Coordinates of C-alpha atoms and ligand atoms in Angstrom, one line a residue:
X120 CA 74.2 145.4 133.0
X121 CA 76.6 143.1 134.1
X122 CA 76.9 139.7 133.0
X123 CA 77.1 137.1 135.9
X124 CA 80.0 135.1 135.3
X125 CA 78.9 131.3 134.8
X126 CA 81.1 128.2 136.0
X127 CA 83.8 127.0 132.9
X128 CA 81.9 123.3 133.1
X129 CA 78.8 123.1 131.9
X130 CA 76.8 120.0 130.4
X131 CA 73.8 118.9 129.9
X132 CA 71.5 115.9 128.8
X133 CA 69.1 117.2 126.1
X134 CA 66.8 113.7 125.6
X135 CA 63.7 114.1 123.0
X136 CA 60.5 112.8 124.8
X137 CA 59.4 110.7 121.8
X138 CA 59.5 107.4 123.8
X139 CA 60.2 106.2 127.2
X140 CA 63.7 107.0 129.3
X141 CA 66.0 104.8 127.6
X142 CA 68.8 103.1 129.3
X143 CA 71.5 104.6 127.1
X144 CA 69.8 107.8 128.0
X145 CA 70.1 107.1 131.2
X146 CA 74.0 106.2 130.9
X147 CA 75.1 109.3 128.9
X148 CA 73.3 111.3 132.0
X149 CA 75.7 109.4 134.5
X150 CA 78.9 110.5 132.6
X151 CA 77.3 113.8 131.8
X152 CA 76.3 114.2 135.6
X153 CA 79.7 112.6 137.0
X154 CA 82.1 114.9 134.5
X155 CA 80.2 117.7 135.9
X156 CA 80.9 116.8 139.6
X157 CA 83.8 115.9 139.3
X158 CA 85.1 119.8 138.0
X159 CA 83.2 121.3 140.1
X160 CA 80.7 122.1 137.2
X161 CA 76.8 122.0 136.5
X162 CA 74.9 119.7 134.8
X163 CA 71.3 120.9 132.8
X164 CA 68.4 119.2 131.6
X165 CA 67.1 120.0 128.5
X166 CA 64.2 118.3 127.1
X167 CA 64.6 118.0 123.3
X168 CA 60.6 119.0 122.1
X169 CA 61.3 120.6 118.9
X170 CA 59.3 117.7 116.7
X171 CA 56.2 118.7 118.2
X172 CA 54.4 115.2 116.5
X173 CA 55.9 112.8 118.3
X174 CA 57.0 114.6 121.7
X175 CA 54.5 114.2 124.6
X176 CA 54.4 115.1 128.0
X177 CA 54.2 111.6 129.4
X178 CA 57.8 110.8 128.3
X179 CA 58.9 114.1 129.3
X180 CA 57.4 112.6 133.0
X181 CA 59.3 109.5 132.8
X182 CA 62.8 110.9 131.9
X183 CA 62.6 113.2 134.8
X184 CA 61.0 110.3 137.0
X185 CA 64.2 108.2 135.8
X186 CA 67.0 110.9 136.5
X187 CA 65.5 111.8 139.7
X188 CA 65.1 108.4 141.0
X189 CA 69.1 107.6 140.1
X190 CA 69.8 110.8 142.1
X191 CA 71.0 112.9 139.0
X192 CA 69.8 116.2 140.4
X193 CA 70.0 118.9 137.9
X194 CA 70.8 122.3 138.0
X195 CA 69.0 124.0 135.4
X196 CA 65.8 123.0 133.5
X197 CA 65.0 123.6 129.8
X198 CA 62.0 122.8 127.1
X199 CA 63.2 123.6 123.8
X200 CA 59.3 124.5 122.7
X201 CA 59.6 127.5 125.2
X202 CA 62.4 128.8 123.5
X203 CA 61.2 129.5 119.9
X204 CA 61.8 133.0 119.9
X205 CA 65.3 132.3 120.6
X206 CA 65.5 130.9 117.5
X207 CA 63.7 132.8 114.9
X208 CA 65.9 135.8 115.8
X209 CA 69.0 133.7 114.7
X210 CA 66.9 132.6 111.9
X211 CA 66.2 135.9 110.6
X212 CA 70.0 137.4 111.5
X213 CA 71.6 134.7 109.2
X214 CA 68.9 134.9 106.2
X215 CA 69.6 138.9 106.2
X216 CA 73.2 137.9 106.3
X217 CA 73.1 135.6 103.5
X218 CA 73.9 132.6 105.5
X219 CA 70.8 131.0 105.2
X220 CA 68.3 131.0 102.5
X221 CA 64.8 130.1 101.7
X222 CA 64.9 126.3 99.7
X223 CA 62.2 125.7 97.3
X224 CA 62.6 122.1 96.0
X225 CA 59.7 119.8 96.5
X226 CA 59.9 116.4 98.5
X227 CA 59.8 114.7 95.6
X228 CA 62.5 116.7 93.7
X229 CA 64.9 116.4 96.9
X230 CA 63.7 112.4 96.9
X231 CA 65.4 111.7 93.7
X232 CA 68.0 113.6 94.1
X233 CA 68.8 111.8 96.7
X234 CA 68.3 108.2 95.2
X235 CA 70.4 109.6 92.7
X236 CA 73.1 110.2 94.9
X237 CA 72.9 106.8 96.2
X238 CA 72.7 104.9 93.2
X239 CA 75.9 107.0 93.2
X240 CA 77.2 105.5 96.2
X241 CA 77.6 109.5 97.2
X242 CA 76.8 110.8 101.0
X243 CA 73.2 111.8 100.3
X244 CA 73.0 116.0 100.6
X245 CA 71.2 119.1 99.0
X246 CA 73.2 122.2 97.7
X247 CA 70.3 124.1 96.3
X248 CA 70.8 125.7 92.9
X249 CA 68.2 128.6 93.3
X250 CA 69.4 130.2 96.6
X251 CA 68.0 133.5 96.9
X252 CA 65.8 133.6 94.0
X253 CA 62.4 135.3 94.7
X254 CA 59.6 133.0 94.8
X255 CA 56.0 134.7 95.8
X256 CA 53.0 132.4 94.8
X257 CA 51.9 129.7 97.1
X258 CA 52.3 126.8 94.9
X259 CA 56.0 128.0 94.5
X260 CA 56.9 128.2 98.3
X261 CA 54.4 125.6 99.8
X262 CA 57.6 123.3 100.1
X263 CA 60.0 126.4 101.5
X264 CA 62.1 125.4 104.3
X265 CA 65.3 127.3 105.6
X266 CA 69.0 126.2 104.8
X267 CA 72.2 127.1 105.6
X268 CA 73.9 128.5 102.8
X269 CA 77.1 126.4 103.6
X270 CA 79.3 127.7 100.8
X271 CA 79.5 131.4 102.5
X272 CA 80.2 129.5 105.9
X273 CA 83.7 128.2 105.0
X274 CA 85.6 126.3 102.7
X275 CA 87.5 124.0 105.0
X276 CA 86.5 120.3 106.0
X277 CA 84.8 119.7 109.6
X278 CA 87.0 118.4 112.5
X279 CA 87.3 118.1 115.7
X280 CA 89.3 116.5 118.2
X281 CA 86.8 114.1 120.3
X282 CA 87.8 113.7 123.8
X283 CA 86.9 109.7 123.6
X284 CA 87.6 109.0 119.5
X285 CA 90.6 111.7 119.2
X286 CA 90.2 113.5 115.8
X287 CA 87.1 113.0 113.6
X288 CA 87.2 114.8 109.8
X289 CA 83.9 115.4 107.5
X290 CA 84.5 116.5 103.8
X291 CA 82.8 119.6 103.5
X292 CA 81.3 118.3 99.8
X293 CA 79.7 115.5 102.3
X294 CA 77.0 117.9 103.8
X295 CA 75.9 120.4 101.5
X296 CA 73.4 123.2 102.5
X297 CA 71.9 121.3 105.6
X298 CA 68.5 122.3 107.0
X299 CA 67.5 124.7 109.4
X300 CA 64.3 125.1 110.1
X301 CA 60.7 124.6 108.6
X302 CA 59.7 127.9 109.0
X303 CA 60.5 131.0 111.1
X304 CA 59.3 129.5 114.1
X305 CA 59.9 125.6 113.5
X306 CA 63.7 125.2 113.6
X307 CA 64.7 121.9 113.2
X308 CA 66.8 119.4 115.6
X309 CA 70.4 120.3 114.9
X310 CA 70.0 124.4 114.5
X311 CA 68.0 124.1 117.8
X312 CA 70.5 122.4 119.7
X313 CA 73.1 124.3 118.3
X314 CA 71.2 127.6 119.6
X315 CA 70.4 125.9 123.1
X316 CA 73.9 125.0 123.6
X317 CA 75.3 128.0 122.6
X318 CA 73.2 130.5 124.4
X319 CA 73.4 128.2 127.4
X320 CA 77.1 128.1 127.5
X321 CA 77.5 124.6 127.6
X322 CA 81.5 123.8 127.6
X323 CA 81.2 120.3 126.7
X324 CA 78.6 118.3 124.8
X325 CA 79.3 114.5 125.9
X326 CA 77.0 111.9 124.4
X327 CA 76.2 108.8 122.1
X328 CA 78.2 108.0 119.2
X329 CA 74.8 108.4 116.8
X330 CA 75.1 111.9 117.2
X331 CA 78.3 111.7 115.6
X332 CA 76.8 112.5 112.3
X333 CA 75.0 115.5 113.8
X334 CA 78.1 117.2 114.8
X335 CA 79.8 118.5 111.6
X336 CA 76.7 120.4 110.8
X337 CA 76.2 121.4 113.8
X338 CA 79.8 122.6 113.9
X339 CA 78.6 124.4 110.7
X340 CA 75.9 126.2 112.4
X341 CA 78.3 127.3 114.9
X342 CA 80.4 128.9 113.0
X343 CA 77.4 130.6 110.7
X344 CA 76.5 132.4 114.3
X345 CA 79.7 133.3 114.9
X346 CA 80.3 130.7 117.9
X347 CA 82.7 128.7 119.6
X348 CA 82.0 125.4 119.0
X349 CA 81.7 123.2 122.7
X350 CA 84.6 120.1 122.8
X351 CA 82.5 117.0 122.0
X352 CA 83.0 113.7 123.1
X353 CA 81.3 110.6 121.6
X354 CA 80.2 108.1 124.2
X355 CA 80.2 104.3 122.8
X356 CA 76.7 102.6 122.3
X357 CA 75.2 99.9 124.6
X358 CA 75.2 96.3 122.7
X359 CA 73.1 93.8 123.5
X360 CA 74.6 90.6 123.7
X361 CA 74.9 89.5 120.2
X362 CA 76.9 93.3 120.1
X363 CA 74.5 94.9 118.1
X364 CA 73.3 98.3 119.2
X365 CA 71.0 97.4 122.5
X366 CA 67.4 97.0 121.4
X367 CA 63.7 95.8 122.8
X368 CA 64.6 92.3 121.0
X369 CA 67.6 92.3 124.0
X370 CA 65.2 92.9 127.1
X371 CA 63.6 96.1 128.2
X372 CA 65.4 99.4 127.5
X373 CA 62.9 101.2 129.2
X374 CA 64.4 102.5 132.8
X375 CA 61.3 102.7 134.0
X376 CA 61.6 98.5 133.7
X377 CA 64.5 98.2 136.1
X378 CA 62.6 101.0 138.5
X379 CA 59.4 98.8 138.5
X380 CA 61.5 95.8 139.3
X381 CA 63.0 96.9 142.2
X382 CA 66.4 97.5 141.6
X383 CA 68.1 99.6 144.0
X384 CA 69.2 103.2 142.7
X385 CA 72.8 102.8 143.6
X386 CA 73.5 99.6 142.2
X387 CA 71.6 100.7 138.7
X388 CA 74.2 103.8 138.9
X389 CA 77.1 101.7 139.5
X390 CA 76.7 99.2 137.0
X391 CA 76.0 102.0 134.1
X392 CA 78.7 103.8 135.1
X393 CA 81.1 100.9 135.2
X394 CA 79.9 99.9 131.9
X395 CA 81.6 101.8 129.3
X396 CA 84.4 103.3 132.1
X397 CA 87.6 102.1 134.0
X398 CA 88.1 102.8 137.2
X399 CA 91.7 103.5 137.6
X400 CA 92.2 100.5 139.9
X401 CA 89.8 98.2 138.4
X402 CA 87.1 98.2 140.5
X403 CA 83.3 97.4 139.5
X404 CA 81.6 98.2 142.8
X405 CA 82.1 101.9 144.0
X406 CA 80.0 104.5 145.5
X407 CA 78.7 107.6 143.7
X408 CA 81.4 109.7 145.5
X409 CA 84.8 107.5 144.3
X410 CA 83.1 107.7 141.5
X411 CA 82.7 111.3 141.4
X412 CA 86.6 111.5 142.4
X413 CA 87.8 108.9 139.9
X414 CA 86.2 110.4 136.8
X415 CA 87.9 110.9 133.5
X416 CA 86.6 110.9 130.3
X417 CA 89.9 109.4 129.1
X418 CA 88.9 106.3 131.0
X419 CA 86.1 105.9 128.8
X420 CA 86.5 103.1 126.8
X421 CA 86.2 103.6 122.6
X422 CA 84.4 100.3 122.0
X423 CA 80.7 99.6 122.9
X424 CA 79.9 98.3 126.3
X425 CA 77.5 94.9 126.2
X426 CA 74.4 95.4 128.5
X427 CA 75.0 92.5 130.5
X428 CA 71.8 91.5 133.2
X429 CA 73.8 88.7 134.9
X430 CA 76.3 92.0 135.6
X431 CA 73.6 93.8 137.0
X432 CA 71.7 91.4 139.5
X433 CA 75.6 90.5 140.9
X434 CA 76.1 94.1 141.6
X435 CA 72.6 95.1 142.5
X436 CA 72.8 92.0 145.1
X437 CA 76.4 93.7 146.5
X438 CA 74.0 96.6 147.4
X439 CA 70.9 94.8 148.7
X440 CA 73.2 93.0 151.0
X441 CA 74.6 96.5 152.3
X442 CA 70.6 97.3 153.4
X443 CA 69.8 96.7 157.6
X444 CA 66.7 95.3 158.1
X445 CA 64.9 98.4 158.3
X446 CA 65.5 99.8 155.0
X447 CA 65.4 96.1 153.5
X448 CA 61.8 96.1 154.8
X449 CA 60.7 99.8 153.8
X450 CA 62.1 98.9 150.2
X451 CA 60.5 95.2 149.9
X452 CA 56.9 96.2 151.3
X453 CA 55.7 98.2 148.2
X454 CA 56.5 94.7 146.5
X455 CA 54.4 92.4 148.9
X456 CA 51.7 94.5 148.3
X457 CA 51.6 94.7 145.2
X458 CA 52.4 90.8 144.7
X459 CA 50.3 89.8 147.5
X460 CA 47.3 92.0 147.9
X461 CA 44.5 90.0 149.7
X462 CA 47.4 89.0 152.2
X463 CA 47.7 92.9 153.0
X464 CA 43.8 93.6 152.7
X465 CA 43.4 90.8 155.2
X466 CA 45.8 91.9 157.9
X467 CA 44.2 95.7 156.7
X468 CA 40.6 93.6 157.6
X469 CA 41.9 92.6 161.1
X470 CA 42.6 95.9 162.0
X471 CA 46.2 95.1 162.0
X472 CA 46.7 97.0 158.8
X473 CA 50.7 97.8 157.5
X474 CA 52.5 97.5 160.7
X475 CA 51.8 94.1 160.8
X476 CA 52.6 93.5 157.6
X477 CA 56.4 95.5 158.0
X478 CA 56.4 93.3 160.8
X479 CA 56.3 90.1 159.4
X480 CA 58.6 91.5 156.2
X481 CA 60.9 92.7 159.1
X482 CA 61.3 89.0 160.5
X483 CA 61.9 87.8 156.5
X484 CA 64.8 90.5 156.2
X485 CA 68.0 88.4 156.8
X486 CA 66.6 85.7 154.3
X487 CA 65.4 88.3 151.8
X488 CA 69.0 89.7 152.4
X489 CA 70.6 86.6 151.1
X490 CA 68.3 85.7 148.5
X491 CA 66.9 88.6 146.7
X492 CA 68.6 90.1 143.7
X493 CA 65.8 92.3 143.0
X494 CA 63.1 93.2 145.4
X495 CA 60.3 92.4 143.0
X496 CA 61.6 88.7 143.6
X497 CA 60.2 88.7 147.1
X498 CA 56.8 87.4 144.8
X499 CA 58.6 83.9 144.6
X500 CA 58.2 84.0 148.5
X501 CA 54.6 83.2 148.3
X502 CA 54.1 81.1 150.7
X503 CA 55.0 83.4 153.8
X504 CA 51.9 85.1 152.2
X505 CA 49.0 82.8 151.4
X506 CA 48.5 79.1 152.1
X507 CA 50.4 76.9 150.0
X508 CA 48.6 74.0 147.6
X509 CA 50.1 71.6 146.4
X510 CA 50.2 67.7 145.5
X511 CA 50.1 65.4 148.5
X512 CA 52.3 63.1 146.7
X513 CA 54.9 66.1 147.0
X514 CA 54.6 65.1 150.5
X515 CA 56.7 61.9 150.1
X516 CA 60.3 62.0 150.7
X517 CA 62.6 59.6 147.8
X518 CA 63.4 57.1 150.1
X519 CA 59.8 57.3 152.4
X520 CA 56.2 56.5 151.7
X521 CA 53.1 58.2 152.8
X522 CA 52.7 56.0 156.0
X523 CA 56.3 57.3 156.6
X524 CA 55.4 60.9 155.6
X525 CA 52.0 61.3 158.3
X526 CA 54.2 59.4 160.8
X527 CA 56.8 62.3 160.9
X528 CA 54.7 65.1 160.5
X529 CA 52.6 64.2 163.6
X530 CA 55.0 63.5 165.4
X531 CA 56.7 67.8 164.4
X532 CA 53.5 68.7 165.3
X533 CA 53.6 67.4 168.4
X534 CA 56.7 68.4 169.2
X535 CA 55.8 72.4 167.8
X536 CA 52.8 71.6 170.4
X537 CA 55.0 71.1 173.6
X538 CA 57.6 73.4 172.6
X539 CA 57.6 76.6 170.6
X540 CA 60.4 77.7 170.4
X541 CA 62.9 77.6 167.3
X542 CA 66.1 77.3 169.0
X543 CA 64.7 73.6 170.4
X544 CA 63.2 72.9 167.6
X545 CA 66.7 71.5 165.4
X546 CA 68.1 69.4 167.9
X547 CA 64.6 67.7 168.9
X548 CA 63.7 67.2 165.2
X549 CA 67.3 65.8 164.5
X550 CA 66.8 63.6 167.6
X551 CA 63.3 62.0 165.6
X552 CA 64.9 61.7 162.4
X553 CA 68.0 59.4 164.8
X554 CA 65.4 57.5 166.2
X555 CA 62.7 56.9 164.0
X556 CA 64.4 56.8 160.5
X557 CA 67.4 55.8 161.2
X558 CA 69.1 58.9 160.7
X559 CA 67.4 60.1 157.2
X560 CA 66.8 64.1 158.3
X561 CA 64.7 63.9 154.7
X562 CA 62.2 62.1 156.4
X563 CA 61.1 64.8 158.7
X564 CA 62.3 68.1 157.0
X565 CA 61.0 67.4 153.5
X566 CA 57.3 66.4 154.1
X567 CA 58.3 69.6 156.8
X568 CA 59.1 71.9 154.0
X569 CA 56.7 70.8 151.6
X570 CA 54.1 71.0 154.4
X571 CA 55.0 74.6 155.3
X572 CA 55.9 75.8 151.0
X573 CA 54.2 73.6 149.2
X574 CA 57.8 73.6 147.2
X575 CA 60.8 71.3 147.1
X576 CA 63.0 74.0 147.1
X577 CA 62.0 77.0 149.5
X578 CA 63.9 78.7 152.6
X579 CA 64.7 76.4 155.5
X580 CA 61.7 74.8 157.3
X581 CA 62.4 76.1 160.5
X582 CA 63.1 79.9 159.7
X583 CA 60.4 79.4 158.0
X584 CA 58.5 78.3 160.9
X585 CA 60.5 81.0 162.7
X586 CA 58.4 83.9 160.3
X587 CA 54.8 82.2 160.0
X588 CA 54.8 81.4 163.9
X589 CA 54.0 78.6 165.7
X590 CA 49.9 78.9 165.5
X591 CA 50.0 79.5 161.3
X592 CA 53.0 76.4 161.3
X593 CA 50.7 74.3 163.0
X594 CA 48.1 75.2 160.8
X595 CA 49.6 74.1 157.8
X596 CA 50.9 71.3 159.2
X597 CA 47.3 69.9 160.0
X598 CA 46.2 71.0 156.8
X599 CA 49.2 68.5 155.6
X600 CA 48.2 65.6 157.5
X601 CA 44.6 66.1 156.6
X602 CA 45.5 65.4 153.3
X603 CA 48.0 62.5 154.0
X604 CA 44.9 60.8 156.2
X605 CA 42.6 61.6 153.2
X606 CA 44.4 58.9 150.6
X607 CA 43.4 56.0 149.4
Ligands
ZN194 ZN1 66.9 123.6 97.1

């Protein structure tokens, strides 16, 4: 049989389901995904299941949801649970070789030991003084679990050279005889990895800098099986903005937040990309493809990156303002809907149903365009949707009165009565504001605006009048007037 010969870059993203896609997750799969692109390599999904407690199936659904939705396709898909049998035959190779043996101390015996190294001030660790004894009864191995007999493994420290930290050294009397495995056909986090890595010839391992005390044993392991070790590079943390490790007290660090939002999958790629990497000229808004060519992991920067919102809605705007109207509108109507449901079930009521509703989205594009950093912000344009209330005494302009107020807003509607049409609308409601108020525009547009929003501060009256249409503008306008008429 001959072997077919794989390409020399190959990485992967091995994330435990045990909680939702994380947004550091998510970043270590952009450099992972990008390092592969750019060499021409592959990049493989692994999902981490060996604690079988606390993985479950719907995390496993949301990491996939998350890389899929950035556009980190992979190449090759994994589940660590399917591959048990992998490891109990390099469990059983290296305890007939001596290089792993059967550990009988208690939980309670390991506990104080290592309180005792504490106390200490000594790197906690285990080297077993009963390796290989025979033990039979139950209450003698009820405790058993499998170690790495670390002694007949070597005698030197544990480096290697880092591709983002340079060279990282672990005394070997730090570790000890690290664990293995539970049992034959439990192996635990790091020989698992160690295994999956191997046998899936993965060149480089790139992720955070917590693993960093993972790697000298798994370094360990490597070389009790005989393997290569990959190069490893140690990607710096998030920080929230206090520049401790990014955490729920920060804001959400659940992807699936920024998805359910309505950020855009482009500008969520470039700004955790940019985060944590130069681009060689500086940039911080690039497409996937310069990023793809500009890629080095000796761009990566060595200190932790802060997770910085304001950063994202500035470059998450760059790419909403890139949308046509067509796509704006396809991307902003799952939001309406959701924000504004008996607005969509009445238009669904008249028989007019979604198109209607992409229509009048469609018309709100170029405004949307300017205003939205997020889509799920279209939900503070509420009054395109359902009939504003409001105060009447929000009707009143600073300088005017309600007397004032009615006064101008009969007069708009009379005017919206003769003529329709937008482009007149301006120059005949400046001419009223000249003639009847002496020139104080507030007069007309804000009992207008609050009329038409029911808010001081809401898009211009007359594109908004330009989206509701005449009939609904003259509708609310009534309604205003009504309500002027109807004080004491
Ligand atoms: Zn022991």
């Amino acid at each position: 049989m001959t072997k077919v010969k794989k390409p020399a870059i190959r990485v992967r993203l091995a994330p435990s389901p045990t909680g939702l896609f994380h947004v550091g997750t998510a970043q270590s799969g952009v450099y992972n995904w990008l390092f592969a692109k750019h060499h021409n390599g592959q990049f493989i999904l692994r999902i981490e299941d060996t604690d079988k407690e606390r993985s479950q199936p719907q995390f496993e659904k949301d990491i996939c949801a998350g890389l899929e939705w950035l556009g980190l396709k992979w190449d090759e898909f994994h589940r660590s649970s399917e591959r048990q049998g992998r490891y109990r035959k390099h469990l059983e190779k290296l305890l007939a070789d001596g290089k792993a043996f059967w550990c009988y101390h208690s939980k309670e015996e390991l506990a104080a030991e290592s309180a005792e190294q504490m106390t200490k001030k000594e790197a906690p660790k285990h080297v077993c003084s009963h390796k290989f004894e025979i033990r039979s009864t139950k209450s003698e191995t009820q405790h058993a679990i499998i170690r790495l007999n670390t002694e007949k493994v070597t005698d030197q420290d544990i480096s290697w050279d880092d591709m983002v930290r340079g060279e990282i050294k672990f005394g070997l009397n730090t570790l000890g005889d690290i664990s293995l495995a539970k049992n034959l056909d439990e192996a635990l986090y790091n020989f698992a990895v160690v295994v999956d890595d191997w046998e899936m010839q993965i060149s480089h391992v790139i992720r955070g800098e917590d693993h960093i005390s993972n790697t000298p044993k798994q370094i360990l392991i490597y070389l009790a099986l005989g393997a290569v070790p990959p190069r490893f590079a140690h990607l710096p943390l998030l920080l929230g903005s206090d520049r401790s490790k990014l955490s729920k007290r920060h804001g959400s660090v659940a992807f699936s937040q920024y998805i359910e939002s309505g950020y855009t999958p482009e500008g969520m790629f470039n700004f955790l990309a940019m985060l944590g990497w130069s681009t060689p000229g500086g940039e911080e808004v690039f497409s996937k493809n310069q990023a793809i060519e500009w890629f080095a992991m000796a761009s990566i920067h060595k200190s932790g990156a802060i997770f910085n919102p304001e950063k994202l809605n500035w470059i998450n705007a760059h790419y909403i303002k890139q949308l046509n109207d067509e796509l704006l509108t396809d991307a902003v109507l799952p939001f309406v809907e959701k924000h504004f449901p008996a607005y969509a079930k009445a238009l669904a009521d008249r028989s007019e149903g979604r198109g209607r509703l992409r229509e009048v989205v469609l018309k709100m594009a170029p405004l949307l365009r300017e205003r939205l950093t997020y889509f799920d912000q279209v939900k503070e344009f509420s009054y395109f949707f359902v009939m504003p209330e409001y105060e009447t005494s929000l009707l009143i302009w600073k300088k005017g009165d309600s007397k004032k107020a009615l006064l101008a807003l009969e007069a708009v509607e009379k005017i919206i009565e003769e003529r329709a049409k937008e482009k007149e609308l301006k120059p005949t409601l400046d001419e009223l504001a000249e003639e009847q108020f002496a020139g104080d525009r507030g007069m007309v547009y804000w009992p207008l605006r609050v009329a038409l929003s029911g808010e001081k501060f809401s898009a211009d009256p007359l594109e908004i009048i330009n989206i509701l249409g005449g009939a609904e503008a003259l509708k609310r306008i009534a309604y205003a007037i009504n309500k002027l008429r109807l004080q004491p």
